[in-house]
Amino acid sequence: METELIRVDPREPDQGVIEKAGRILRDGGLVAFPTETVYGLGGNGLDAASSAKIYRAKGRPSDNPLIIHIARMQDLDRVAAQVPEAARILARAFWPGPLTMIFPKAREVPYETTGGLESVAVRMPDHPVALALIRAAGGFVAAPSANRSGRPSPTLAAHVAEDLGGGIDLILDGGMVGIGLESTIVDLTGPTPMILRPGAVSRKMLRAHIKEVEMDPGLEEGEESKTPPKAPGMRYRHYAPQAPLMIVEGERMDVASYINRSIREKGQQAGILACAENVGLYPDGLVKCIGSREKEETIALHLYQALREFDQEDVTCIYSEAFDTPRMGHAIMNRLLKAAGHQVVKVSEGGDIPAN
Ligand code: TXA
Ligand code: MG
């Protein structure tokens, strides 16, 4: 299959191109498109065959459910069987935006889209191309991140082409995404809303609108945790670069001296992920600046790209600083810990303490 790539203006996409992409989706084809979080791989969310095609193109296990993307508030009630008041409040506050909510599914939603579950994930993305495409496709676009299963989510159309070129019909190239990490997922099927995946909408932001929000206990612990994460996709090892990745936590000078010493002692061809404030601390190794602690959005935006780039370089191991920044830190560290397979060392002047 030949995959066509068409550039679109992210603010004012050409209507002819959108119509063409919408037709592909209505005919059961697959179109990758930009959203404000990451690129999505779209299919018709109400069509079982089209969801099956998405799983095949990504090489994704078919028990890992897809998110249905909508463009109008009233369409929520077509795919969700019950919408609690808390969800309406959150939708008004954060949609369109990087928030996905989980509801009991309406009968019309096929099990192929929900990975066999009785619940459905729904999001209204905040991106002119995504919204126009959803409308042109008839309103309900199932879209996982447009990477091959196990690879970092794409933040550029080139990443989509790298992973899925030849396996899908069309890629709409709207340039770089805005956030760089996938949406926050909140489950509204239980007695208390629960965060299943941290994202740009933080718990604090949610609590400004609804009183109670829990964290999925399966999120916080490592891979051997007794309670598995509730979102099926959070259970898989994800985002892993080819070279082993180790996170080093501590005061900046202690972190730098630990990393520099390890590289020298082991004679490694190392990659280093550091923030702009610290890049000068690493004389050896291939240092990638992923953004500034002063502007934490820049760290979120460049994390996946940096992980992808390391796969093109000749490194045998990667060290990363920890990025526990105030707003996005929870989401950034959730992804980074997964990429590292939860390999963390905590360092201090007194010596190194393995953190797990
Ligand atoms: O930002 C995003 O959410 C992006 C863009 C394209 O919108 N999409 C995205 O989709 O990240 P995906 O498929 O890569 O991740 C969806 C996550 C998976 O971890 C999946 O297991 C979880 O959502 N999920 C979907 N439906 C669910 C459900 N009914 N119950 C629990 N988890 C669900
Ligand atoms: Mg994904």
Coordinates of C-alpha atoms and ligand atoms in Angstrom, one line a residue:
M1 CA 0.0 0.0 0.0
E2 CA 1.3 3.5 -0.8
T3 CA 0.9 6.0 2.0
E4 CA 0.2 9.5 0.8
L5 CA 1.5 12.4 2.9
I6 CA -0.2 15.8 2.6
R7 CA 0.9 19.0 4.3
V8 CA -1.9 21.0 5.9
D9 CA -2.0 24.3 7.6
P10 CA -2.5 23.4 11.2
R11 CA -4.6 26.5 11.9
E12 CA -6.7 26.6 8.7
P13 CA -6.6 23.3 6.9
D14 CA -7.5 23.2 3.3
Q15 CA -11.2 22.0 3.1
G16 CA -10.5 19.9 -0.1
V17 CA -7.8 17.9 1.7
I18 CA -10.1 17.4 4.8
E19 CA -13.0 16.2 2.5
K20 CA -10.6 13.7 0.9
A21 CA -9.3 12.4 4.3
G22 CA -12.9 12.3 5.6
R23 CA -14.0 10.2 2.6
I24 CA -11.2 7.7 3.3
L25 CA -12.3 7.3 6.9
R26 CA -16.0 6.9 5.8
D27 CA -14.9 4.2 3.3
G28 CA -13.2 2.3 6.1
G29 CA -9.6 3.4 5.5
L30 CA -7.0 4.8 7.9
V31 CA -5.7 8.4 8.2
A32 CA -3.1 9.7 10.6
F33 CA -3.7 13.2 11.8
P34 CA -2.2 15.8 14.2
T35 CA -3.9 16.5 17.6
E36 CA -2.7 18.9 20.3
T37 CA -1.2 15.9 22.3
V38 CA 0.4 13.4 19.8
Y39 CA -0.5 12.2 16.2
G40 CA -3.4 9.8 16.1
L41 CA -4.1 6.9 13.7
G42 CA -7.8 7.4 12.8
G43 CA -10.4 5.0 11.7
N44 CA -14.2 4.9 11.9
G45 CA -14.9 4.3 15.6
L46 CA -18.4 2.9 14.9
D47 CA -17.1 0.3 12.4
A48 CA -15.7 -3.0 13.7
A49 CA -13.7 -3.7 10.6
S50 CA -12.0 -0.3 10.7
S51 CA -11.0 -0.8 14.3
A52 CA -9.5 -4.2 13.5
K53 CA -7.5 -2.5 10.7
I54 CA -6.1 0.0 13.2
Y55 CA -4.8 -2.9 15.5
R56 CA -3.2 -4.6 12.5
A57 CA -1.5 -1.4 11.3
K58 CA 0.0 -0.7 14.7
G59 CA 0.8 -4.3 15.6
R60 CA -1.2 -3.6 18.7
P61 CA -2.8 -6.3 21.0
S62 CA -6.5 -6.3 20.3
D63 CA -7.4 -6.2 24.0
N64 CA -6.1 -2.6 24.2
P65 CA -9.0 -0.3 23.7
L66 CA -9.1 2.8 21.4
I67 CA -10.3 6.3 22.2
I68 CA -13.2 7.7 20.2
H69 CA -12.6 11.3 19.2
I70 CA -15.6 13.6 18.8
A71 CA -16.0 17.2 17.6
R72 CA -19.4 18.2 19.2
M73 CA -20.6 18.0 22.8
Q74 CA -23.9 16.3 21.9
D75 CA -22.1 13.4 20.2
L76 CA -20.9 12.2 23.6
D77 CA -24.4 10.8 24.3
R78 CA -24.3 8.7 21.1
V79 CA -21.3 6.7 22.3
A80 CA -21.7 6.8 26.2
A81 CA -24.6 5.0 27.8
Q82 CA -24.5 7.2 30.9
V83 CA -22.8 10.5 31.5
P84 CA -22.5 11.5 35.1
E85 CA -22.7 15.2 36.1
A86 CA -19.0 15.3 37.0
A87 CA -18.2 14.3 33.4
R88 CA -20.4 17.1 32.0
I89 CA -18.5 19.6 34.3
L90 CA -15.1 18.3 33.1
A91 CA -16.2 18.3 29.5
R92 CA -17.3 21.9 29.8
A93 CA -14.0 22.8 31.5
F94 CA -11.5 20.9 29.4
W95 CA -13.0 20.0 26.0
P96 CA -11.7 20.5 23.4
G97 CA -8.5 19.5 25.1
P98 CA -6.1 16.9 26.4
L99 CA -8.6 15.0 28.6
T100 CA -10.1 11.5 27.8
M101 CA -13.0 10.3 29.8
I102 CA -14.3 6.7 30.2
F103 CA -18.0 5.8 30.3
P104 CA -20.2 2.7 30.0
K105 CA -20.4 2.2 26.3
A106 CA -23.5 2.7 24.2
R107 CA -24.7 -0.4 22.2
E108 CA -23.7 1.2 18.9
V109 CA -20.0 1.2 19.9
P110 CA -18.5 -2.1 18.7
Y111 CA -16.4 -4.3 21.0
E112 CA -13.6 -4.2 18.4
T113 CA -13.2 -0.5 19.3
T114 CA -13.3 -1.0 23.1
G115 CA -11.0 -4.1 23.1
G116 CA -13.9 -6.2 24.3
L117 CA -14.8 -3.9 27.3
E118 CA -18.2 -2.6 28.3
S119 CA -16.7 0.9 28.7
V120 CA -15.6 3.4 26.1
A121 CA -13.0 6.2 26.1
V122 CA -14.0 9.5 24.6
R123 CA -12.1 12.7 23.9
M124 CA -12.6 16.0 22.0
P125 CA -9.2 17.1 20.8
D126 CA -8.2 20.7 20.6
H127 CA -6.7 20.9 17.1
P128 CA -8.3 22.5 14.0
V129 CA -7.2 19.6 11.7
A130 CA -8.4 16.9 14.1
L131 CA -11.8 18.6 14.6
A132 CA -12.3 19.3 10.9
L133 CA -11.4 15.7 10.0
I134 CA -13.7 14.2 12.7
R135 CA -16.6 16.3 11.3
A136 CA -15.8 15.3 7.7
A137 CA -15.6 11.6 8.7
G138 CA -19.1 11.6 10.3
G139 CA -18.3 12.4 13.9
F140 CA -16.7 9.4 15.5
V141 CA -13.0 8.8 14.9
A142 CA -11.3 6.0 16.8
A143 CA -7.6 6.9 17.2
P144 CA -4.8 5.5 19.2
S145 CA -1.4 7.2 19.0
A146 CA 0.0 6.7 15.5
N147 CA 3.1 4.8 16.4
R148 CA 3.9 1.1 16.0
S149 CA 3.0 -0.6 19.2
G150 CA 5.8 -0.2 21.7
R151 CA 7.4 2.8 20.1
P152 CA 7.2 6.4 21.5
S153 CA 4.1 8.3 20.4
P154 CA 4.7 10.5 17.3
T155 CA 5.0 14.2 17.8
L156 CA 5.9 14.8 14.1
A157 CA 4.4 13.4 10.8
A158 CA 7.8 12.0 10.0
H159 CA 7.6 9.8 13.1
V160 CA 4.3 8.4 11.8
A161 CA 5.8 7.8 8.3
E162 CA 8.7 6.0 10.0
D163 CA 6.5 3.6 11.9
L164 CA 3.4 3.2 9.7
G165 CA 4.4 4.3 6.2
G166 CA 3.2 1.7 3.7
G167 CA 0.5 0.4 6.1
I168 CA -2.1 3.2 6.1
D169 CA -3.8 5.3 3.4
L170 CA -2.9 8.9 4.4
I171 CA -0.9 11.0 6.8
L172 CA -2.0 14.6 7.3
D173 CA 1.1 16.6 8.2
G174 CA 0.2 19.5 10.4
G175 CA 3.7 20.1 11.8
M176 CA 4.7 19.5 15.4
V177 CA 2.1 18.8 18.0
G178 CA 1.5 21.2 20.9
I179 CA 1.9 19.1 24.0
G180 CA 3.9 16.0 23.1
L181 CA 2.4 13.6 25.7
E182 CA -0.9 11.7 25.4
S183 CA -4.1 13.0 27.1
T184 CA -5.0 12.6 30.7
I185 CA -7.4 9.6 31.1
V186 CA -10.1 9.8 33.8
D187 CA -12.4 6.9 34.5
L188 CA -16.0 8.0 35.3
T189 CA -17.5 4.5 35.6
G190 CA -16.8 4.1 39.3
P191 CA -18.1 5.9 42.4
T192 CA -15.1 8.4 42.3
P193 CA -13.5 9.7 39.2
M194 CA -10.1 8.1 38.8
I195 CA -7.0 9.1 36.8
L196 CA -5.8 6.1 34.8
R197 CA -3.1 8.0 32.8
P198 CA -1.5 11.3 33.9
G199 CA -1.3 14.0 31.2
A200 CA -1.3 17.8 30.7
V201 CA -4.6 18.1 32.7
S202 CA -3.3 17.5 36.2
R203 CA -5.1 16.2 39.2
K204 CA -5.0 19.7 40.7
M205 CA -6.7 21.1 37.6
L206 CA -9.4 18.5 37.7
R207 CA -10.0 19.2 41.4
A208 CA -10.6 22.8 40.7
H209 CA -13.8 21.6 39.1
I210 CA -14.9 18.4 40.9
K211 CA -14.2 17.7 44.5
E212 CA -12.8 14.2 44.4
V213 CA -10.4 12.6 42.0
E214 CA -8.4 9.5 42.8
M215 CA -5.2 8.1 41.2
D216 CA -5.2 4.6 39.9
P217 CA -3.0 2.8 42.6
G218 CA -1.6 0.7 39.8
L219 CA 0.1 3.7 38.3
E220 CA 2.5 4.6 41.1
E221 CA 4.4 1.4 41.6
G222 CA 6.9 -0.3 39.3
E223 CA 6.4 -3.1 36.8
E224 CA 6.1 -5.8 39.5
S225 CA 3.3 -3.9 41.3
K226 CA 0.6 -6.2 42.7
T227 CA -2.2 -4.0 41.3
P228 CA -1.9 -3.7 37.6
P229 CA -2.9 -0.4 36.0
K230 CA -6.6 -0.2 35.1
A231 CA -6.0 1.1 31.5
P232 CA -4.9 -1.9 29.5
G233 CA -2.4 0.2 27.5
M234 CA -0.6 1.3 30.7
R235 CA 0.3 -2.3 31.5
Y236 CA 2.5 -2.8 28.4
R237 CA 6.2 -1.8 28.4
H238 CA 6.0 1.2 26.2
Y239 CA 8.2 3.9 24.7
A240 CA 11.3 1.9 25.3
P241 CA 14.4 3.0 23.4
Q242 CA 16.7 0.1 22.1
A243 CA 19.5 1.0 24.5
P244 CA 18.8 0.5 28.2
L245 CA 17.7 3.7 29.9
M246 CA 18.5 4.5 33.5
I247 CA 17.0 7.5 35.4
V248 CA 19.3 9.2 37.9
E249 CA 17.6 11.2 40.7
G250 CA 19.2 13.6 43.1
E251 CA 20.8 17.1 43.4
R252 CA 22.0 18.3 40.0
M253 CA 25.7 18.1 40.8
D254 CA 25.4 14.7 42.4
V255 CA 23.5 13.4 39.3
A256 CA 26.1 14.8 36.9
S257 CA 29.0 13.4 38.8
Y258 CA 27.3 10.0 39.0
I259 CA 26.6 9.9 35.3
N260 CA 30.1 11.2 34.4
R261 CA 31.8 8.7 36.7
S262 CA 29.7 5.7 35.4
I263 CA 30.5 6.6 31.8
R264 CA 34.2 6.8 32.5
E265 CA 34.4 3.7 34.6
K266 CA 32.4 1.5 32.2
G267 CA 33.9 3.1 29.0
Q268 CA 30.3 3.3 27.7
Q269 CA 29.1 5.0 24.5
A270 CA 26.4 6.7 26.5
G271 CA 23.5 9.0 25.6
I272 CA 22.4 11.5 28.2
L273 CA 19.0 13.3 28.5
A274 CA 19.4 16.5 30.3
C275 CA 17.7 19.9 30.7
A276 CA 19.0 23.1 29.2
E277 CA 20.2 24.3 32.6
N278 CA 22.5 21.2 33.0
V279 CA 23.8 20.2 29.5
G280 CA 27.1 21.9 30.2
L281 CA 27.8 19.5 33.2
Y282 CA 28.4 16.5 30.9
P283 CA 31.7 16.5 29.0
D284 CA 31.4 12.9 27.8
G285 CA 28.7 11.1 26.0
L286 CA 26.0 12.2 23.5
V287 CA 24.0 14.9 25.4
K288 CA 20.5 15.7 24.3
C289 CA 18.9 18.8 25.7
I290 CA 15.2 18.1 25.9
G291 CA 14.0 21.4 27.2
S292 CA 14.2 23.9 30.0
R293 CA 13.0 23.4 33.6
E294 CA 12.0 27.0 33.5
K295 CA 9.6 26.1 30.7
E296 CA 8.5 22.6 31.5
E297 CA 6.2 22.3 28.5
T298 CA 9.4 22.1 26.4
I299 CA 10.5 19.0 28.2
A300 CA 7.2 17.3 27.6
L301 CA 7.2 18.3 24.0
H302 CA 10.7 16.9 23.2
L303 CA 10.8 13.7 25.3
Y304 CA 9.5 11.3 22.7
Q305 CA 11.5 12.8 19.9
A306 CA 14.7 12.5 22.0
L307 CA 13.9 8.8 22.8
R308 CA 13.4 8.1 19.0
E309 CA 16.6 9.9 18.1
F310 CA 18.7 7.7 20.4
D311 CA 17.6 4.7 18.4
Q312 CA 19.4 6.3 15.4
E313 CA 22.6 6.9 17.3
D314 CA 25.4 4.6 18.3
V315 CA 24.7 4.5 22.0
T316 CA 24.9 1.4 24.2
C317 CA 23.1 2.9 27.2
I318 CA 21.2 6.1 28.1
Y319 CA 21.2 8.1 31.3
S320 CA 18.4 10.5 32.0
E321 CA 18.0 13.2 34.7
A322 CA 14.6 13.1 36.5
F323 CA 12.1 15.8 35.5
D324 CA 9.8 16.3 38.5
T325 CA 8.6 19.6 37.3
P326 CA 5.6 21.3 39.1
R327 CA 2.8 20.9 36.6
M328 CA 3.8 18.3 33.9
G329 CA 6.2 16.4 36.0
H330 CA 3.8 13.6 36.9
A331 CA 3.0 12.9 33.2
I332 CA 6.6 13.3 32.1
M333 CA 8.0 10.9 34.8
N334 CA 5.2 8.4 34.1
R335 CA 6.4 8.1 30.5
L336 CA 10.1 8.3 31.3
L337 CA 9.8 5.5 34.0
K338 CA 8.1 3.3 31.5
A339 CA 10.8 3.9 28.9
A340 CA 13.3 3.0 31.6
G341 CA 11.5 -0.1 32.6
H342 CA 11.5 1.5 36.1
Q343 CA 15.3 1.5 36.3
V344 CA 16.1 4.3 38.8
V345 CA 19.1 5.2 41.0
K346 CA 18.9 7.9 43.7
V347 CA 22.2 9.5 44.3
S348 CA 23.5 11.7 47.1
E349 CA 26.8 12.9 48.3
G350 CA 26.9 9.9 50.7
G351 CA 26.7 7.4 47.9
D352 CA 24.2 5.8 45.5
I353 CA 21.0 4.2 46.6
P354 CA 19.1 2.0 44.1
A355 CA 15.6 3.3 44.2
N356 CA 13.9 0.0 43.5
Ligands
TXA1 O1 -3.7 12.0 23.5 C1 -4.2 10.9 23.3 O2 -5.1 10.4 24.0 C2 -3.9 10.3 21.9 C3 -4.4 11.2 20.8 C4 -4.3 10.5 19.5 O3 -5.8 11.5 21.1 N1 -4.4 9.0 21.9 C5 -3.9 7.9 22.6 O4 -4.5 6.7 22.3 O5 -3.0 8.1 23.4 P1 -3.8 5.3 22.8 O6 -4.6 4.3 22.2 O7 -2.4 5.3 22.4 O8 -4.0 5.2 24.3 C6 -5.3 5.0 24.8 C7 -5.2 4.5 26.2 C8 -4.7 3.1 26.3 O9 -3.8 3.0 27.4 C9 -5.9 2.3 26.6 O10 -5.7 1.1 27.2 C10 -6.8 3.3 27.4 O11 -6.5 4.5 26.8 N2 -8.2 3.0 27.2 C11 -9.0 3.2 26.2 N3 -10.2 2.8 26.4 C12 -10.3 2.4 27.7 C13 -11.3 1.9 28.5 N4 -12.5 1.7 28.1 N5 -11.0 1.5 29.8 C14 -9.7 1.7 30.3 N6 -8.7 2.2 29.5 C15 -9.0 2.6 28.2
MG2 MG -0.4 4.9 22.5

